[in-house]
XYZ file of C-alpha atoms in Angstrom:
532
model
C -10.159 -17.478 25.521
C -8.884 -15.995 22.252
C -8.415 -12.548 23.824
C -6.761 -14.045 26.925
C -4.329 -16.047 24.823
C -3.392 -12.955 22.837
C -2.851 -10.952 26.011
C -0.632 -13.730 27.364
C 1.314 -13.668 24.102
C 1.651 -9.908 24.426
C 2.966 -10.314 27.975
C 5.477 -12.899 26.788
C 6.637 -10.525 24.085
C 7.075 -7.755 26.655
C 9.150 -10.033 28.861
C 11.237 -11.100 25.880
C 11.985 -7.520 24.927
C 11.441 -5.870 28.289
C 14.959 -4.502 28.640
C 14.872 -3.017 25.140
C 11.367 -1.615 25.575
C 12.411 0.128 28.789
C 15.283 1.886 27.041
C 14.662 5.517 26.160
C 15.932 4.913 22.665
C 13.954 1.795 21.803
C 10.624 2.351 20.071
C 8.044 -0.429 19.955
C 5.422 -0.115 17.226
C 2.331 -2.331 17.490
C 2.007 -3.321 13.841
C -1.394 -4.549 12.682
C -0.146 -7.511 10.666
C 2.740 -9.553 9.348
C 4.645 -8.609 6.195
C 4.231 -10.853 3.172
C 7.991 -10.635 2.696
C 10.761 -8.048 2.761
C 11.237 -7.275 -0.943
C 8.826 -4.351 -1.448
C 8.766 -4.664 -5.245
C 6.923 -7.980 -4.957
C 3.941 -6.633 -3.007
C 1.427 -3.790 -2.658
C 0.319 -3.905 1.006
C 1.152 -1.051 3.356
C 1.802 -3.550 6.156
C 4.619 -5.035 4.072
C 5.969 -1.626 3.050
C 6.144 -0.438 6.663
C 8.300 -3.449 7.507
C 10.536 -3.285 4.437
C 10.848 -0.263 2.175
C 10.055 2.417 4.747
C 12.552 1.166 7.300
C 15.330 -0.601 5.394
C 15.453 0.987 1.931
C 15.624 4.279 0.067
C 14.582 5.370 -3.412
C 16.072 7.743 -5.966
C 13.578 10.372 -4.875
C 11.491 10.478 -1.701
C 8.330 12.088 -0.406
C 8.867 14.745 2.223
C 7.528 13.748 5.621
C 3.812 14.502 5.803
C 3.617 15.553 2.154
C 3.270 14.348 -1.416
C 6.090 16.695 -2.455
C 9.135 15.080 -4.048
C 12.619 15.651 -2.602
C 16.053 14.189 -3.385
C 16.750 10.725 -2.045
C 19.585 8.548 -3.282
C 19.676 10.881 -6.275
C 20.900 14.303 -5.193
C 19.707 15.876 -8.467
C 18.113 15.040 -11.806
C 17.428 16.477 -15.236
C 14.447 15.869 -17.529
C 14.644 16.320 -21.303
C 12.375 18.863 -22.969
C 10.224 16.145 -24.520
C 9.805 14.420 -21.133
C 11.265 11.082 -22.230
C 14.748 11.178 -20.643
C 15.425 11.345 -16.904
C 19.060 11.554 -15.820
C 19.794 11.043 -12.115
C 22.995 12.036 -10.323
C 23.545 9.736 -7.334
C 24.825 10.848 -3.956
C 28.469 9.893 -3.464
C 29.569 7.574 -0.656
C 26.100 6.230 0.300
C 26.795 3.173 2.436
C 24.785 -0.026 2.466
C 24.049 -1.584 5.841
C 26.527 -4.006 7.407
C 24.711 -6.940 9.013
C 25.396 -10.380 10.423
C 24.589 -11.846 7.021
C 26.401 -9.435 4.661
C 29.298 -6.986 4.707
C 29.364 -4.610 1.725
C 32.687 -3.714 0.119
C 31.563 -0.634 -1.810
C 29.159 2.296 -1.699
C 25.972 2.692 -3.737
C 26.527 3.088 -7.481
C 24.648 2.984 -10.767
C 24.820 -0.819 -10.924
C 22.521 -1.056 -7.908
C 19.928 1.196 -9.522
C 19.975 -0.714 -12.805
C 19.724 -4.076 -11.005
C 16.752 -2.885 -8.940
C 14.722 -2.085 -12.067
C 16.066 -4.605 -14.589
C 14.981 -7.544 -12.413
C 11.399 -6.262 -12.725
C 11.686 -5.199 -16.354
C 13.200 -8.254 -18.025
C 11.770 -11.754 -17.965
C 15.243 -13.009 -18.909
C 16.799 -11.545 -15.773
C 17.893 -14.253 -13.325
C 16.064 -12.415 -10.541
C 12.752 -11.984 -12.359
C 11.289 -15.174 -10.904
C 13.510 -15.684 -7.853
C 10.236 -15.917 -5.950
C 8.089 -18.360 -7.964
C 5.135 -16.634 -9.580
C 6.476 -13.125 -8.915
C 4.188 -10.721 -10.756
C 5.865 -7.398 -9.811
C 2.366 -5.998 -9.287
C 3.154 -2.306 -9.233
C 5.792 -2.333 -11.949
C 3.617 -4.314 -14.370
C 0.271 -2.912 -13.260
C 1.470 0.627 -13.911
C 2.650 -0.282 -17.400
C 6.372 0.163 -16.756
C 7.459 -2.636 -19.134
C 5.911 -0.673 -22.015
C 6.995 2.689 -20.635
C 10.717 2.119 -20.074
C 12.782 1.913 -23.242
C 16.174 1.608 -21.543
C 18.102 2.190 -18.317
C 21.730 3.168 -18.876
C 24.777 3.607 -16.682
C 26.352 6.891 -17.759
C 29.040 6.570 -15.099
C 29.275 5.131 -11.571
C 27.104 7.904 -10.144
C 24.844 8.708 -13.111
C 21.861 6.738 -14.436
C 19.623 7.633 -17.387
C 16.079 6.344 -17.873
C 14.748 6.641 -21.440
C 10.987 6.333 -21.846
C 8.942 5.384 -24.882
C 6.560 8.268 -24.178
C 6.162 11.154 -21.733
C 4.776 10.062 -18.350
C 3.563 12.890 -16.102
C 3.673 10.962 -12.795
C 7.022 9.254 -13.466
C 9.046 11.091 -10.808
C 6.357 10.540 -8.191
C 6.185 6.876 -9.202
C 9.914 6.523 -8.495
C 9.297 7.612 -4.891
C 6.998 4.612 -4.386
C 7.985 1.497 -2.482
C 8.397 -0.789 -5.505
C 11.207 1.500 -6.704
C 13.379 0.841 -3.626
C 17.066 0.457 -4.478
C 18.676 -2.867 -3.606
C 22.336 -3.869 -3.312
C 23.522 -5.660 -6.445
C 26.593 -6.826 -4.558
C 24.390 -8.542 -1.960
C 22.209 -10.021 -4.721
C 25.276 -11.324 -6.563
C 26.497 -13.083 -3.421
C 23.101 -14.695 -2.828
C 22.952 -15.861 -6.447
C 26.467 -17.306 -6.256
C 25.565 -19.151 -3.054
C 22.326 -20.510 -4.488
C 20.351 -18.671 -1.808
C 18.443 -16.068 -3.794
C 15.256 -16.367 -1.721
C 17.142 -14.788 1.192
C 16.678 -11.386 -0.490
C 13.005 -11.588 0.493
C 13.773 -12.818 4.016
C 16.801 -10.813 5.127
C 16.614 -7.362 3.523
C 19.612 -5.079 3.168
C 19.514 -1.511 1.918
C 20.727 2.030 2.488
C 17.827 3.124 4.724
C 17.626 4.495 8.274
C 17.170 1.124 10.000
C 18.802 -2.217 9.330
C 17.116 -5.573 9.698
C 18.106 -7.757 12.669
C 15.586 -10.606 12.983
C 12.011 -11.661 12.280
C 9.894 -14.073 14.277
C 6.888 -14.745 11.991
C 3.582 -13.329 13.208
C 5.240 -12.055 16.398
C 8.069 -9.528 16.154
C 10.508 -7.801 13.785
C 13.652 -6.198 15.169
C 15.748 -3.445 13.608
C 18.574 -1.223 14.744
C 19.669 2.181 13.520
C 21.982 2.174 10.504
C 25.096 3.806 12.000
C 26.353 5.068 8.622
C 23.016 6.283 7.229
C 23.667 8.991 4.633
C 21.137 11.339 6.260
C 22.566 10.760 9.743
C 22.088 8.096 12.416
C 18.564 8.017 13.822
C 17.700 9.130 17.386
C 16.174 5.686 18.000
C 18.751 2.962 18.571
C 16.367 -0.001 18.273
C 13.035 -0.320 16.483
C 10.678 -3.198 17.286
C 7.529 -4.148 15.367
C 5.285 -6.066 17.778
C 2.831 -7.738 15.398
C -0.612 -7.495 16.991
C -3.555 -8.118 14.686
C -6.306 -7.470 17.249
C -7.034 -3.745 17.648
C -8.212 -4.221 21.240
C -4.943 -5.922 22.179
C -2.965 -3.184 20.420
C -4.823 -0.641 22.539
C -4.122 -2.556 25.763
C -0.424 -2.705 24.926
C -0.322 1.010 24.107
C -2.018 1.920 27.378
C 0.468 -0.277 29.276
C 3.356 1.408 27.376
C 4.354 -1.998 26.008
C 4.331 -0.231 22.673
C 4.557 3.486 22.061
C 2.634 3.787 18.777
C -0.269 1.812 17.308
C -2.286 2.175 14.084
C -5.993 1.714 13.416
C -7.696 1.692 16.816
C -11.278 0.557 17.121
C -13.527 3.568 16.577
C -15.172 2.917 19.943
C -11.811 3.376 21.720
C -10.823 6.719 20.213
C -12.765 8.991 22.591
C -11.218 7.424 25.705
C -7.770 7.601 24.110
C -8.242 11.319 23.511
C -9.153 11.726 27.180
C -6.027 9.877 28.346
C -3.360 12.313 29.540
C -0.585 9.836 28.671
C -1.489 9.732 24.978
C -1.405 11.935 21.913
C -3.987 11.085 19.268
C -3.238 12.348 15.763
C -6.019 12.548 13.178
C -5.921 13.210 9.451
C -8.382 12.966 6.602
C -7.197 9.912 4.699
C -6.138 9.881 1.059
C -7.943 6.564 0.785
C -10.924 4.562 -0.399
C -12.494 1.293 0.716
C -14.284 -0.765 -1.907
C -15.752 -4.138 -2.758
C -14.631 -5.351 -6.181
C -16.903 -7.604 -8.200
C -15.239 -10.097 -10.528
C -16.610 -8.569 -13.717
C -15.517 -11.555 -15.815
C -17.712 -14.022 -13.909
C -21.485 -14.374 -14.330
C -23.691 -12.787 -13.170
C -21.252 -10.033 -12.118
C -20.380 -9.504 -15.779
C -23.709 -7.667 -16.045
C -23.597 -4.011 -15.070
C -27.267 -4.229 -14.005
C -26.390 -6.845 -11.406
C -23.498 -4.809 -10.033
C -25.663 -1.688 -9.862
C -28.433 -3.615 -8.114
C -26.065 -4.946 -5.449
C -24.665 -1.451 -4.922
C -28.153 -0.089 -4.320
C -28.899 -2.860 -1.824
C -26.086 -1.932 0.573
C -26.482 0.767 3.200
C -23.087 2.465 3.338
C -24.147 4.945 6.019
C -24.925 2.041 8.351
C -21.441 0.594 7.745
C -19.810 3.949 8.500
C -21.829 4.327 11.716
C -21.058 0.795 12.915
C -17.396 0.522 11.888
C -16.145 4.118 12.099
C -18.719 5.707 14.416
C -19.004 8.477 11.860
C -15.248 9.040 11.289
C -15.586 8.423 7.546
C -17.689 9.609 4.624
C -19.497 7.519 2.007
C -17.468 7.028 -1.177
C -18.998 7.587 -4.599
C -15.780 7.771 -6.646
C -12.660 5.580 -6.715
C -10.486 8.529 -5.630
C -10.872 10.505 -2.380
C -12.435 13.982 -2.298
C -9.133 15.494 -1.100
C -7.434 14.578 -4.403
C -7.275 16.908 -7.395
C -9.572 15.889 -10.304
C -12.214 14.497 -7.907
C -15.524 14.658 -9.791
C -18.019 15.902 -7.242
C -20.775 16.213 -9.872
C -21.171 12.437 -9.990
C -24.282 11.054 -8.285
C -23.883 8.008 -6.109
C -25.990 4.877 -6.480
C -28.827 5.436 -3.972
C -29.582 3.026 -1.157
C -32.841 1.580 -2.504
C -33.491 -2.119 -1.750
C -36.784 -2.235 -3.661
C -35.224 -0.785 -6.805
C -32.310 -3.198 -6.372
C -34.643 -6.202 -6.174
C -36.520 -5.057 -9.278
C -33.284 -4.514 -11.229
C -32.117 -8.047 -10.445
C -35.441 -9.461 -11.607
C -35.267 -7.484 -14.852
C -31.735 -8.791 -15.385
C -33.105 -12.321 -15.111
C -31.096 -13.084 -11.967
C -32.844 -15.137 -9.282
C -31.614 -17.221 -6.348
C -28.227 -15.482 -6.443
C -25.639 -16.770 -3.986
C -22.242 -15.110 -3.624
C -19.212 -14.786 -1.407
C -18.137 -11.598 0.333
C -14.414 -11.577 1.056
C -13.552 -9.799 4.325
C -10.009 -8.697 5.162
C -8.533 -10.309 8.293
C -6.651 -7.155 9.365
C -7.493 -3.561 10.232
C -6.703 -1.079 7.509
C -7.042 2.720 7.584
C -9.930 2.620 5.120
C -11.676 -0.363 6.799
C -11.167 -0.886 10.526
C -13.347 -3.998 10.788
C -14.006 -5.736 7.475
C -15.772 -8.683 9.125
C -18.356 -6.363 10.714
C -18.826 -4.481 7.424
C -19.254 -7.765 5.540
C -21.891 -8.969 8.017
C -23.856 -5.763 7.494
C -23.612 -6.236 3.723
C -24.735 -9.823 4.133
C -27.864 -8.700 5.986
C -28.614 -6.029 3.374
C -28.275 -8.486 0.498
C -30.551 -10.961 2.238
C -33.290 -8.330 2.127
C -33.279 -8.454 -1.691
C -33.128 -12.249 -1.822
C -29.370 -12.622 -2.295
C -27.668 -15.209 -0.105
C -24.052 -14.473 0.755
C -21.246 -16.161 2.647
C -18.522 -14.170 4.387
C -15.073 -15.687 3.797
C -11.544 -14.694 4.786
C -7.955 -15.923 4.776
C -4.640 -15.070 6.387
C -3.602 -11.618 5.096
C -0.888 -12.703 2.673
C -3.061 -15.504 1.327
C -6.032 -13.130 1.080
C -4.055 -10.701 -1.068
C -2.715 -13.481 -3.267
C -5.979 -15.403 -3.781
C -8.009 -12.249 -4.417
C -5.922 -11.505 -7.548
C -7.047 -14.681 -9.323
C -8.888 -13.972 -12.573
C -11.398 -16.743 -11.815
C -11.966 -15.613 -8.224
C -15.553 -16.034 -7.076
C -17.637 -13.418 -5.315
C -16.738 -9.858 -4.375
C -13.573 -8.942 -2.494
C -13.309 -6.146 0.054
C -10.124 -4.117 -0.163
C -9.046 -0.508 -0.259
C -6.238 1.838 -1.134
C -4.244 4.671 0.336
C -2.590 6.841 -2.297
C 1.092 6.146 -2.885
C 2.106 9.352 -4.619
C -0.692 11.930 -4.540
C -1.528 11.464 -8.232
C -4.971 10.276 -9.463
C -3.173 7.860 -11.773
C -2.150 5.881 -8.681
C -5.815 5.066 -8.053
C -7.420 5.064 -11.489
C -4.772 3.303 -13.561
C -3.116 1.261 -10.816
C -6.393 -0.200 -9.513
C -8.624 -0.158 -12.586
C -6.426 -0.046 -15.699
C -6.206 -2.944 -18.124
C -2.506 -3.515 -17.314
C -3.480 -4.164 -13.680
C -5.917 -7.028 -14.424
C -4.727 -10.096 -12.547
C -2.915 -7.848 -10.074
C -4.161 -4.711 -8.322
C -7.273 -4.654 -10.517
C -9.297 -7.056 -8.355
C -12.420 -6.387 -10.443
C -10.633 -7.875 -13.493
C -12.238 -4.936 -15.307
C -10.732 -3.822 -18.614
C -12.827 -1.058 -20.159
C -11.373 0.424 -23.346
C -13.013 3.837 -22.890
C -11.794 4.166 -19.305
C -8.319 2.877 -20.127
C -7.890 5.280 -23.041
C -8.762 8.254 -20.813
C -6.337 7.406 -17.996
C -3.585 6.443 -20.462
C -3.921 9.756 -22.299
C -3.878 11.671 -18.998
C -0.478 10.224 -18.116
C 1.093 11.654 -21.260
C -0.018 15.255 -20.603
C 1.959 17.559 -18.315
C -0.772 20.199 -17.797
C -2.649 19.304 -14.600
C -5.827 21.068 -15.684
C -6.053 19.023 -18.879
C -5.232 15.850 -16.993
C -7.986 16.611 -14.475
C -10.610 16.836 -17.233
C -9.686 13.370 -18.480
C -9.754 11.891 -14.983
C -13.177 13.444 -14.367
C -14.455 11.700 -17.505
C -12.869 8.440 -16.380
C -14.764 8.660 -13.090
C -18.006 9.004 -15.056
C -17.229 5.804 -16.946
C -16.371 4.054 -13.692
C -19.660 5.069 -12.082
C -21.668 4.033 -15.117
C -20.059 0.589 -15.263
C -19.827 -0.026 -11.483
C -16.968 -2.541 -11.214
C -16.856 -1.715 -7.479
C -19.097 -0.888 -4.615
C -17.323 2.237 -3.326
C -17.707 2.166 0.458
C -15.954 4.974 2.329
C -13.127 7.452 2.741
C -11.940 7.410 6.342
C -10.290 9.663 8.858
C -7.011 8.064 9.944
C -6.290 8.017 13.684
C -2.818 7.408 15.166
C -2.592 7.192 18.981
C 0.812 7.192 20.672
C 2.496 7.731 24.007
C 3.346 11.374 24.712
C 6.985 10.341 24.987
C 7.047 9.962 21.183
C 8.517 13.011 19.499
C 8.545 14.126 15.852
C 6.289 11.402 14.460
C 4.593 12.876 11.385
C 1.264 11.524 10.199
C 1.534 10.919 6.483
C -1.208 11.544 3.896
C 0.087 8.532 1.956
C -0.485 6.230 4.920
C 3.203 5.642 5.583
C 4.394 4.645 9.039
C 7.917 6.046 9.014
C 10.208 6.183 12.009
C 13.164 8.082 10.584
C 13.478 11.304 12.559
C 11.325 10.000 15.417
C 12.669 10.314 18.958
C 11.596 9.368 22.481
C 11.703 11.786 25.398
C 14.124 10.819 28.133
């Protein structure tokens, strides 16, 4: 009945947007989940970024399509001081914000917009710092930006200078990330004056290739091409996100051409998709990792022996066979093997249930019961978290550990899993945001990220010192040595069960042209066209 109801809902959606979907210049994307909101600086999920920053906004610098290489964005050029602490950006002239039903801009982009976009995250005294109650600015704070940024100055209308307290090797790449999207201060000022500040997170407005039209929660998001986009109007006139959490339903809709692109198909469906003459199936080794984070502040998970024992009890190969049908490799490190500084010399915790049982006994842990948190949505690094969690549950039972699989709606899952007193172990993962090891090691495991992206609540002084020092060095070879040492500390202390690194599969109708699969996991539709 659940599948039938979802198919009926899909049919209703097709009828509702049938005319648009039939148009050669309307692209329907079967998104895997709903966005948490539309202000990308508040969140860290790729589902949210696809719906907000990657469609509606731009950043000072951008990643080239299909690459981790930096290129000019809203800044047409920049200069960096010799000591690496001053970054001066020259903005493009005459960049127009989108004109929508809810706001008409009166001026082009200027330095005030850039300063507003960062100051609201930087200063607790800023009126926008808590416009969403409890806003934690996860990326900005988790990456240590409040300590890093000394000042942001308006040199003139088209020039902005960032002064840092110390050199930061990945700083430019960090500014290409979603949290650094540039907002309209004029729009924000109007919302503040009207007492309607929360609208910023509900009706986004930026300089990007597509402008927001409407959102029906858990069903559909509609956009249209920004006619005055600084890089040129897009080939697609209308972009529709058809929110479809079930991978089987996404596949049905793709095959029926009710949507033209879908992410994260079930592994069992990939072979038949490759055999379908109507489809193109792109594949790419993912810059990702799936993991299960123990809450290292809660007994008995505060004991490294317990974490190591649980790691040895779980058969990762069986998970990869069942969930990915082999289209993934077991993970032993918190960064993927395709990333520079990957420490291949590290030995993984072996699958050894008997040794795991003995280690628990020696740690004085008996009758252990725990929760395994399973994501409710498909992600590139974990296509079916419920199935993976059930396999873990069976493995743990073999060593006398009772476990309960729990889940929540995606936004609630992400929010609840950050809690410092969270019980059990939470399954999550990461796709690199900027191609730098810092984006995994510091962002997910650094002390500044505890209570945010650091779901293990793990603050290890030795590890933190290594990754902090690596950020201040410009030489990649020297940085790599420090990151290799940090991976050794991580493996010794085992705050996570590292599960897999996956191959990312993107099936689409052959009518789709110029879609580029991105190593950073982006789903971008600028430049994409549909054949007539």
